[in-house]
């Protein structure tokens, strides 16, 4: 998912930076004090997740975790991912400084989309909540692959071929991410449901129903 | 396009590295992804210092490649693994300049030692005196080069492994520490705002 330096042309890099900047601005505005520790913990999780290689078949894949980040943080996923990617770039030479904007957009935009798609279902009964979590983890990687394909489209590689290849390559990760998301949501629901999004709204509904 | 699909499995890691060195008249090298996977069938583009393309090749199944030195200039070797993965390695001019001269002495060194043995049966009584200094120098140089190559080849491999090493524990914890430090700064500022 990390695009290396020197692959993309300047306009694409510029557009990526502008979008990442806008997303981060929105995210920082929404970052209230009580959410700061949670953001930091998830940002750290994202930072480490891409080091976990899962050997599957002939290739080894790594976790991305942007679905969980988006589900729990919404727009704040932008600054969280930006910081984690910056540190990955500086410390591990994953991605790069010039491609920081593009890479942030690739991984944070699907996170925000998944938040709006699935956050409402988390506090529903078990089956629905688990299905939504799986879809969240699965689709966030899927959308990321599409955005990655779009970014590469402008450098002579045709969109369909690239996007298709990226999606195929990430299929195993999608399933793993879906399962990880189910595990996280299931655990948090039992232990600390107030950490999950839309908790107050769900609690009101429950008290009304009772 | 087929190449991207074929190499799809490889391109999952986040970083690809390429490492190359000169041996005699050829350039050898290898490409690796972070996590230790070899970069199979990745495209290699060799350019000179000014960016002019000199030649293209591909890595084999072991992620290795080799090509004869195309010109006496510094070279920039680009490895393109698809899906936005790319790496570079630079071979400076000095590296290339050195080896052909050794190669030349090696080449010109091989024939001279042979003739004396064949053509000098009459001088067999004192052969050690008949070796002229230039020939001796060539023989010694050849032997030294051979021995050095033997010693250096494993070292080259070690350096290649080192440059392609994945993230270390201290960097990982350093990164996590940075993030929590930032959290502290953010909380500090937001608590000051309240007062």
CSV table of C-alpha atoms in Angstrom, one decimal:
chain,number,residue,atom,x,y,z
A,1,UNK,CA,0.0,0.0,0.0
A,2,UNK,CA,3.0,2.3,0.4
A,3,UNK,CA,3.9,4.0,-2.9
A,4,UNK,CA,7.7,4.6,-3.1
A,5,UNK,CA,9.3,7.9,-4.0
A,6,UNK,CA,9.9,8.7,-7.6
A,7,UNK,CA,7.0,6.7,-9.0
A,8,UNK,CA,4.3,9.3,-9.2
A,9,UNK,CA,4.4,12.6,-11.1
A,10,UNK,CA,4.4,16.0,-9.3
A,11,UNK,CA,0.7,16.8,-10.0
A,12,UNK,CA,-0.5,13.6,-8.4
A,13,UNK,CA,1.8,14.1,-5.4
A,14,UNK,CA,0.6,17.7,-5.1
A,15,UNK,CA,-3.1,16.6,-5.2
A,16,UNK,CA,-2.4,13.9,-2.7
A,17,UNK,CA,-0.8,16.4,-0.3
A,18,UNK,CA,-3.7,18.9,-0.7
A,19,UNK,CA,-6.3,16.2,0.0
A,20,UNK,CA,-4.3,14.8,3.0
A,21,UNK,CA,-4.0,18.3,4.3
A,22,UNK,CA,-7.7,19.0,4.1
A,23,UNK,CA,-8.6,15.7,5.7
A,24,UNK,CA,-6.1,16.2,8.5
A,25,UNK,CA,-7.5,19.7,9.1
A,26,UNK,CA,-11.0,18.3,9.4
A,27,UNK,CA,-9.8,15.5,11.6
A,28,UNK,CA,-7.9,17.9,13.9
A,29,UNK,CA,-10.9,20.1,14.3
A,30,UNK,CA,-12.9,17.0,15.5
A,31,UNK,CA,-10.2,15.9,17.8
A,32,UNK,CA,-11.6,16.6,21.2
A,33,UNK,CA,-9.5,16.2,24.3
A,34,UNK,CA,-11.1,13.0,25.5
A,35,UNK,CA,-10.3,11.4,22.1
A,36,UNK,CA,-6.6,12.2,22.1
A,37,UNK,CA,-5.4,9.1,24.0
A,38,UNK,CA,-7.5,6.8,21.9
A,39,UNK,CA,-6.2,8.4,18.7
A,40,UNK,CA,-2.6,8.0,19.9
A,41,UNK,CA,-3.2,4.3,20.7
A,42,UNK,CA,-4.8,3.5,17.4
A,43,UNK,CA,-2.1,5.5,15.5
A,44,UNK,CA,0.5,3.4,17.3
A,45,UNK,CA,-1.4,0.3,16.4
A,46,UNK,CA,-1.4,1.3,12.7
A,47,UNK,CA,2.3,2.1,12.9
A,48,UNK,CA,3.1,-1.3,14.1
A,49,UNK,CA,0.5,-3.3,12.2
A,50,UNK,CA,2.2,-3.0,8.8
A,51,UNK,CA,5.3,-4.8,10.3
A,52,UNK,CA,3.2,-7.9,11.0
A,53,UNK,CA,3.7,-10.1,8.1
A,54,UNK,CA,1.3,-13.0,7.7
A,55,UNK,CA,2.7,-15.7,5.5
A,56,UNK,CA,-0.1,-16.9,3.2
A,57,UNK,CA,0.6,-19.1,0.2
A,58,UNK,CA,3.5,-18.0,-1.9
A,59,UNK,CA,3.5,-14.4,-0.7
A,60,UNK,CA,3.6,-12.7,2.7
A,61,UNK,CA,1.1,-10.0,3.4
A,62,UNK,CA,0.9,-7.4,6.2
A,63,UNK,CA,-2.0,-5.9,8.1
A,64,UNK,CA,-3.2,-2.4,7.5
A,65,UNK,CA,-5.9,-1.9,10.1
A,66,UNK,CA,-7.3,1.2,8.5
A,67,UNK,CA,-10.8,-0.2,8.8
A,68,UNK,CA,-10.7,-0.4,12.6
A,69,UNK,CA,-9.0,3.0,12.7
A,70,UNK,CA,-11.8,4.6,10.6
A,71,UNK,CA,-14.6,2.8,12.5
A,72,UNK,CA,-13.4,4.1,15.8
A,73,UNK,CA,-12.0,7.5,14.8
A,74,UNK,CA,-14.0,8.8,11.8
A,75,UNK,CA,-12.3,11.8,10.4
A,76,UNK,CA,-9.6,11.7,13.1
A,77,UNK,CA,-8.2,8.7,11.2
A,78,UNK,CA,-6.5,11.3,8.9
A,79,UNK,CA,-4.2,12.8,11.4
A,80,UNK,CA,-3.6,9.4,13.1
A,81,UNK,CA,-2.6,7.7,9.8
A,82,UNK,CA,-0.6,10.8,8.7
A,83,UNK,CA,1.6,10.6,11.8
A,84,UNK,CA,2.0,6.9,11.7
A,85,UNK,CA,3.0,7.0,8.0
A,86,UNK,CA,5.4,9.9,8.6
A,87,UNK,CA,7.1,7.8,11.2
A,88,UNK,CA,7.1,4.7,9.0
A,89,UNK,CA,8.7,6.7,6.3
A,90,UNK,CA,11.4,8.3,8.4
A,91,UNK,CA,12.2,5.2,10.5
A,92,UNK,CA,11.6,2.3,8.2
A,93,UNK,CA,11.8,3.9,4.7
A,94,UNK,CA,8.4,2.6,3.9
A,95,UNK,CA,6.8,4.9,1.4
A,96,UNK,CA,8.5,8.3,1.5
A,97,UNK,CA,8.3,11.9,2.4
A,98,UNK,CA,7.1,13.1,-1.0
A,99,UNK,CA,4.5,10.4,-1.2
A,100,UNK,CA,3.3,11.0,2.3
A,101,UNK,CA,0.2,12.9,1.2
A,102,UNK,CA,-0.8,10.3,-1.4
A,103,UNK,CA,-0.3,7.4,0.9
A,104,UNK,CA,-2.3,9.1,3.6
A,105,UNK,CA,-5.2,9.6,1.2
A,106,UNK,CA,-4.9,6.0,0.0
A,107,UNK,CA,-5.3,4.6,3.5
A,108,UNK,CA,-7.3,7.3,5.4
A,109,UNK,CA,-10.1,8.0,2.8
A,110,UNK,CA,-11.5,4.5,2.9
A,111,UNK,CA,-11.3,4.6,6.7
A,112,UNK,CA,-13.6,7.6,6.8
A,113,UNK,CA,-15.9,6.1,4.2
A,114,UNK,CA,-16.2,2.9,6.3
A,115,UNK,CA,-16.9,4.9,9.4
A,116,UNK,CA,-19.9,6.5,7.8
A,117,UNK,CA,-21.0,3.2,6.3
A,118,UNK,CA,-20.8,1.0,9.3
A,119,UNK,CA,-20.5,2.9,12.6
A,120,UNK,CA,-24.3,2.9,13.0
A,121,UNK,CA,-24.4,-0.9,13.1
A,122,UNK,CA,-21.8,-1.6,15.7
A,123,UNK,CA,-24.2,-1.6,18.7
A,124,UNK,CA,-26.9,-3.7,16.9
A,125,UNK,CA,-27.3,-7.3,18.0
A,126,UNK,CA,-24.4,-9.7,17.6
A,127,UNK,CA,-24.9,-11.0,14.1
A,128,UNK,CA,-25.4,-7.6,12.5
A,129,UNK,CA,-22.6,-6.0,14.4
A,130,UNK,CA,-20.2,-8.7,13.4
A,131,UNK,CA,-21.2,-8.6,9.8
A,132,UNK,CA,-20.7,-4.9,9.8
A,133,UNK,CA,-17.3,-5.2,11.4
A,134,UNK,CA,-16.2,-7.8,8.9
A,135,UNK,CA,-17.4,-5.6,6.0
A,136,UNK,CA,-15.6,-2.6,7.5
A,137,UNK,CA,-12.3,-4.4,7.7
A,138,UNK,CA,-12.8,-6.0,4.3
A,139,UNK,CA,-14.0,-3.0,2.4
A,140,UNK,CA,-11.5,-0.5,3.8
A,141,UNK,CA,-8.7,-2.5,2.2
A,142,UNK,CA,-10.7,-2.9,-1.0
A,143,UNK,CA,-11.3,0.8,-1.3
A,144,UNK,CA,-7.7,1.5,-0.5
A,145,UNK,CA,-6.7,-0.8,-3.4
A,146,UNK,CA,-9.0,1.2,-5.7
A,147,UNK,CA,-7.5,4.5,-4.6
A,148,UNK,CA,-4.0,3.1,-5.0
A,149,UNK,CA,-5.0,2.1,-8.6
A,150,UNK,CA,-6.3,5.6,-9.2
A,151,UNK,CA,-3.1,7.2,-8.1
A,152,UNK,CA,-1.0,4.9,-10.3
A,153,UNK,CA,-3.3,5.4,-13.2
A,154,UNK,CA,-1.6,8.7,-13.9
A,155,UNK,CA,1.7,7.1,-14.4
A,156,UNK,CA,1.2,5.3,-17.7
A,157,UNK,CA,-0.2,2.1,-16.0
A,158,UNK,CA,-3.8,1.6,-17.0
A,159,UNK,CA,-6.4,1.8,-14.1
A,160,UNK,CA,-8.2,-1.4,-14.6
A,161,UNK,CA,-5.2,-3.6,-14.8
A,162,UNK,CA,-3.4,-2.0,-11.8
A,163,UNK,CA,-6.5,-1.8,-9.6
A,164,UNK,CA,-7.4,-5.5,-10.5
A,165,UNK,CA,-3.9,-6.6,-9.6
A,166,UNK,CA,-3.8,-4.7,-6.4
A,167,UNK,CA,-7.2,-6.0,-5.3
A,168,UNK,CA,-6.2,-9.6,-6.1
A,169,UNK,CA,-3.0,-9.2,-4.3
A,170,UNK,CA,-4.8,-7.9,-1.2
A,171,UNK,CA,-7.6,-10.4,-1.1
A,172,UNK,CA,-6.1,-12.4,1.8
A,173,UNK,CA,-5.4,-9.2,3.8
A,174,UNK,CA,-9.1,-8.2,3.3
A,175,UNK,CA,-10.3,-11.4,4.9
A,176,UNK,CA,-7.8,-11.1,7.8
A,177,UNK,CA,-8.7,-7.5,8.3
A,178,UNK,CA,-12.3,-8.4,8.4
A,179,UNK,CA,-11.7,-11.1,11.1
A,180,UNK,CA,-9.4,-8.7,13.1
A,181,UNK,CA,-12.2,-6.1,13.0
A,182,UNK,CA,-14.8,-8.7,14.3
A,183,UNK,CA,-12.4,-9.6,17.1
A,184,UNK,CA,-11.8,-5.9,18.0
A,185,UNK,CA,-15.4,-4.9,18.0
A,186,UNK,CA,-16.5,-8.1,19.8
A,187,UNK,CA,-13.9,-7.5,22.5
A,188,UNK,CA,-14.6,-3.8,23.0
A,189,UNK,CA,-18.4,-4.5,23.1
A,190,UNK,CA,-17.8,-6.8,26.1
A,191,UNK,CA,-15.1,-4.8,27.8
A,192,UNK,CA,-15.6,-1.1,27.0
A,193,UNK,CA,-18.5,-0.4,24.7
A,194,UNK,CA,-18.2,3.3,25.3
A,195,UNK,CA,-15.0,3.3,23.2
A,196,UNK,CA,-17.0,2.3,20.1
A,197,UNK,CA,-18.6,5.0,17.9
A,198,UNK,CA,-22.2,6.3,18.4
A,199,UNK,CA,-22.3,4.8,22.0
A,200,UNK,CA,-24.4,7.6,23.5
A,201,UNK,CA,-27.0,7.4,20.7
A,202,UNK,CA,-27.1,3.6,21.0
A,203,UNK,CA,-27.5,3.7,24.8
A,204,UNK,CA,-30.4,6.2,24.5
A,205,UNK,CA,-32.1,3.9,22.1
A,206,UNK,CA,-31.6,1.0,24.5
A,207,UNK,CA,-33.0,2.8,27.5
A,208,UNK,CA,-36.0,4.0,25.4
A,209,UNK,CA,-36.6,0.4,24.2
A,210,UNK,CA,-36.5,-0.9,27.8
B,1,UNK,CA,0.4,-5.6,-17.8
B,2,UNK,CA,0.7,-9.4,-17.3
B,3,UNK,CA,3.8,-8.6,-15.3
B,4,UNK,CA,1.9,-6.7,-12.7
B,5,UNK,CA,-0.5,-9.6,-12.2
B,6,UNK,CA,2.3,-12.1,-12.0
B,7,UNK,CA,4.3,-10.0,-9.5
B,8,UNK,CA,1.2,-9.2,-7.5
B,9,UNK,CA,2.1,-11.5,-4.7
B,10,UNK,CA,5.5,-9.8,-4.3
B,11,UNK,CA,4.3,-6.2,-4.3
B,12,UNK,CA,2.5,-6.5,-1.0
B,13,UNK,CA,5.4,-5.5,1.2
B,14,UNK,CA,6.0,-1.8,1.6
B,15,UNK,CA,9.5,-1.4,0.6
B,16,UNK,CA,11.7,-2.8,-2.1
B,17,UNK,CA,15.5,-2.5,-2.1
B,18,UNK,CA,18.1,-3.2,-4.7
B,19,UNK,CA,21.7,-3.8,-4.1
B,20,UNK,CA,24.4,-4.1,-6.8
B,21,UNK,CA,28.1,-4.5,-7.0
B,22,UNK,CA,30.8,-4.9,-9.7
B,23,UNK,CA,32.7,-8.1,-10.3
B,24,UNK,CA,35.1,-8.1,-13.2
B,25,UNK,CA,33.2,-7.0,-16.3
B,26,UNK,CA,29.8,-7.6,-15.0
B,27,UNK,CA,27.4,-6.0,-12.6
B,28,UNK,CA,25.7,-8.3,-10.2
B,29,UNK,CA,22.8,-7.4,-8.0
B,30,UNK,CA,19.7,-8.5,-6.2
B,31,UNK,CA,16.3,-7.1,-5.2
B,32,UNK,CA,14.4,-7.8,-2.1
B,33,UNK,CA,11.2,-6.7,-0.4
B,34,UNK,CA,11.0,-5.8,3.2
B,35,UNK,CA,10.3,-9.0,5.0
B,36,UNK,CA,13.0,-10.8,3.1
B,37,UNK,CA,11.0,-11.9,0.0
B,38,UNK,CA,13.0,-11.8,-3.3
B,39,UNK,CA,11.8,-9.4,-5.9
B,40,UNK,CA,11.2,-11.9,-8.7
B,41,UNK,CA,10.8,-10.9,-12.3
B,42,UNK,CA,11.0,-7.2,-11.5
B,43,UNK,CA,12.2,-4.8,-14.2
B,44,UNK,CA,15.7,-3.4,-13.9
B,45,UNK,CA,16.5,-0.2,-15.8
B,46,UNK,CA,20.1,1.0,-15.9
B,47,UNK,CA,20.8,4.6,-16.6
B,48,UNK,CA,24.0,6.6,-16.7
B,49,UNK,CA,24.7,9.7,-14.6
B,50,UNK,CA,22.8,12.0,-16.9
B,51,UNK,CA,19.7,9.8,-16.8
B,52,UNK,CA,20.1,8.2,-20.3
B,53,UNK,CA,18.9,4.7,-20.4
B,54,UNK,CA,21.6,2.2,-21.1
B,55,UNK,CA,19.8,-1.2,-20.8
B,56,UNK,CA,16.9,-3.0,-19.3
B,57,UNK,CA,16.8,-6.5,-17.8
B,58,UNK,CA,14.7,-8.5,-15.3
B,59,UNK,CA,15.5,-10.2,-12.1
B,60,UNK,CA,15.3,-14.0,-12.0
B,61,UNK,CA,13.5,-16.3,-9.6
B,62,UNK,CA,16.0,-15.7,-6.9
B,63,UNK,CA,15.6,-11.9,-7.2
B,64,UNK,CA,19.1,-11.7,-8.8
B,65,UNK,CA,20.2,-10.0,-11.9
B,66,UNK,CA,23.5,-9.4,-13.8
B,67,UNK,CA,24.6,-7.6,-16.9
B,68,UNK,CA,27.9,-6.7,-18.5
B,69,UNK,CA,29.1,-3.2,-17.9
B,70,UNK,CA,27.6,-1.2,-20.8
B,71,UNK,CA,29.8,1.8,-20.6
B,72,UNK,CA,32.5,3.4,-18.4
B,73,UNK,CA,30.2,5.8,-16.5
B,74,UNK,CA,28.6,5.9,-13.1
B,75,UNK,CA,25.3,3.9,-13.2
B,76,UNK,CA,22.0,4.3,-11.6
B,77,UNK,CA,20.1,1.0,-11.3
B,78,UNK,CA,16.4,1.3,-10.9
B,79,UNK,CA,14.3,-1.6,-9.8
B,80,UNK,CA,10.6,-1.3,-10.6
B,81,UNK,CA,8.4,-3.9,-8.9
B,82,UNK,CA,5.0,-2.6,-9.9
B,83,UNK,CA,2.1,-1.2,-7.8
B,84,UNK,CA,4.2,1.8,-6.9
B,85,UNK,CA,7.3,0.0,-5.7
B,86,UNK,CA,10.6,1.3,-6.8
B,87,UNK,CA,14.2,1.3,-5.6
B,88,UNK,CA,17.5,2.7,-6.7
B,89,UNK,CA,21.1,1.8,-6.3
B,90,UNK,CA,24.0,3.9,-7.6
B,91,UNK,CA,27.3,2.5,-8.8
B,92,UNK,CA,29.9,5.2,-8.8
B,93,UNK,CA,32.4,5.6,-11.7
B,94,UNK,CA,35.4,4.6,-9.4
B,95,UNK,CA,33.9,1.1,-8.9
B,96,UNK,CA,33.8,0.5,-12.6
B,97,UNK,CA,37.1,2.2,-13.4
B,98,UNK,CA,38.9,-0.1,-11.0
B,99,UNK,CA,37.8,-3.4,-12.1
B,100,UNK,CA,38.6,-3.3,-15.8
B,101,UNK,CA,42.2,-2.4,-15.1
B,102,UNK,CA,42.5,-5.4,-12.9
B,103,UNK,CA,40.7,-7.4,-15.6
B,104,UNK,CA,43.2,-6.1,-18.2
B,105,UNK,CA,46.2,-7.1,-16.2
B,106,UNK,CA,44.6,-10.4,-15.6
B,107,UNK,CA,44.0,-10.9,-19.3
B,108,UNK,CA,47.4,-9.7,-20.4
B,109,UNK,CA,48.9,-11.5,-17.4
B,110,UNK,CA,47.8,-14.9,-18.4
B,111,UNK,CA,49.6,-15.4,-21.7
B,112,UNK,CA,53.1,-14.1,-20.7
B,113,UNK,CA,53.8,-16.6,-17.9
B,114,UNK,CA,53.1,-19.5,-20.3
B,115,UNK,CA,55.6,-18.8,-23.1
B,116,UNK,CA,58.7,-18.8,-20.8
B,117,UNK,CA,57.9,-22.3,-19.7
B,118,UNK,CA,57.4,-23.5,-23.2
B,119,UNK,CA,60.2,-21.8,-24.9
B,120,UNK,CA,62.9,-21.9,-22.3
B,121,UNK,CA,63.9,-25.5,-21.9
B,122,UNK,CA,67.5,-24.4,-22.3
B,123,UNK,CA,67.3,-22.1,-19.4
B,124,UNK,CA,65.8,-24.6,-17.2
B,125,UNK,CA,68.9,-24.6,-15.0
B,126,UNK,CA,68.1,-21.2,-13.5
B,127,UNK,CA,64.4,-20.5,-14.2
B,128,UNK,CA,63.9,-18.4,-11.1
B,129,UNK,CA,66.4,-15.8,-12.5
B,130,UNK,CA,64.7,-15.6,-15.8
B,131,UNK,CA,61.3,-14.3,-14.6
B,132,UNK,CA,61.3,-10.7,-15.4
B,133,UNK,CA,59.8,-8.2,-12.9
B,134,UNK,CA,56.8,-7.2,-15.1
B,135,UNK,CA,55.7,-10.8,-15.4
B,136,UNK,CA,56.2,-11.5,-11.7
B,137,UNK,CA,54.1,-8.4,-11.0
B,138,UNK,CA,51.3,-9.7,-13.2
B,139,UNK,CA,51.3,-13.1,-11.7
B,140,UNK,CA,51.3,-11.7,-8.1
B,141,UNK,CA,48.5,-9.3,-9.0
B,142,UNK,CA,46.5,-12.1,-10.5
B,143,UNK,CA,46.9,-14.3,-7.5
B,144,UNK,CA,46.1,-11.4,-5.1
B,145,UNK,CA,43.0,-10.5,-7.1
B,146,UNK,CA,41.8,-14.1,-7.0
B,147,UNK,CA,42.4,-14.4,-3.3
B,148,UNK,CA,40.8,-11.1,-2.6
B,149,UNK,CA,37.7,-12.0,-4.6
B,150,UNK,CA,37.4,-15.2,-2.6
B,151,UNK,CA,37.5,-13.2,0.6
B,152,UNK,CA,35.4,-10.3,-0.5
B,153,UNK,CA,32.5,-12.2,-2.1
B,154,UNK,CA,30.9,-13.3,1.2
B,155,UNK,CA,31.4,-9.8,2.6
B,156,UNK,CA,29.5,-8.4,-0.4
B,157,UNK,CA,26.7,-10.7,0.5
B,158,UNK,CA,26.8,-9.6,4.1
B,159,UNK,CA,26.7,-5.9,3.1
B,160,UNK,CA,23.8,-6.7,0.8
B,161,UNK,CA,21.9,-8.3,3.6
B,162,UNK,CA,22.7,-5.4,5.9
B,163,UNK,CA,21.4,-2.7,3.5
B,164,UNK,CA,18.2,-4.7,3.0
B,165,UNK,CA,17.5,-5.3,6.6
B,166,UNK,CA,14.0,-4.7,7.9
B,167,UNK,CA,13.1,-2.4,10.8
B,168,UNK,CA,14.8,-3.0,14.1
B,169,UNK,CA,13.2,-3.3,17.5
B,170,UNK,CA,14.6,0.0,18.7
B,171,UNK,CA,13.1,1.8,15.7
B,172,UNK,CA,9.7,0.2,16.3
B,173,UNK,CA,9.7,1.3,19.9
B,174,UNK,CA,11.1,4.6,19.0
B,175,UNK,CA,8.1,5.2,16.7
B,176,UNK,CA,5.6,4.2,19.3
B,177,UNK,CA,7.3,6.4,21.8
B,178,UNK,CA,7.1,9.3,19.3
B,179,UNK,CA,3.3,8.8,18.9
B,180,UNK,CA,2.7,8.8,22.7
B,181,UNK,CA,5.0,11.8,23.1
B,182,UNK,CA,2.8,13.6,20.5
B,183,UNK,CA,-0.2,12.6,22.5
B,184,UNK,CA,1.3,14.2,25.6
B,185,UNK,CA,1.9,17.4,23.7
B,186,UNK,CA,-1.6,17.4,22.4
B,187,UNK,CA,-3.1,16.9,25.8
B,188,UNK,CA,-0.9,19.6,27.3
B,189,UNK,CA,-2.1,22.1,24.8
B,190,UNK,CA,-5.7,21.2,25.1
B,191,UNK,CA,-5.5,21.4,28.9
B,192,UNK,CA,-3.9,24.9,28.6
B,193,UNK,CA,-6.7,26.0,26.4
B,194,UNK,CA,-9.3,25.2,29.0
B,195,UNK,CA,-7.7,27.5,31.6
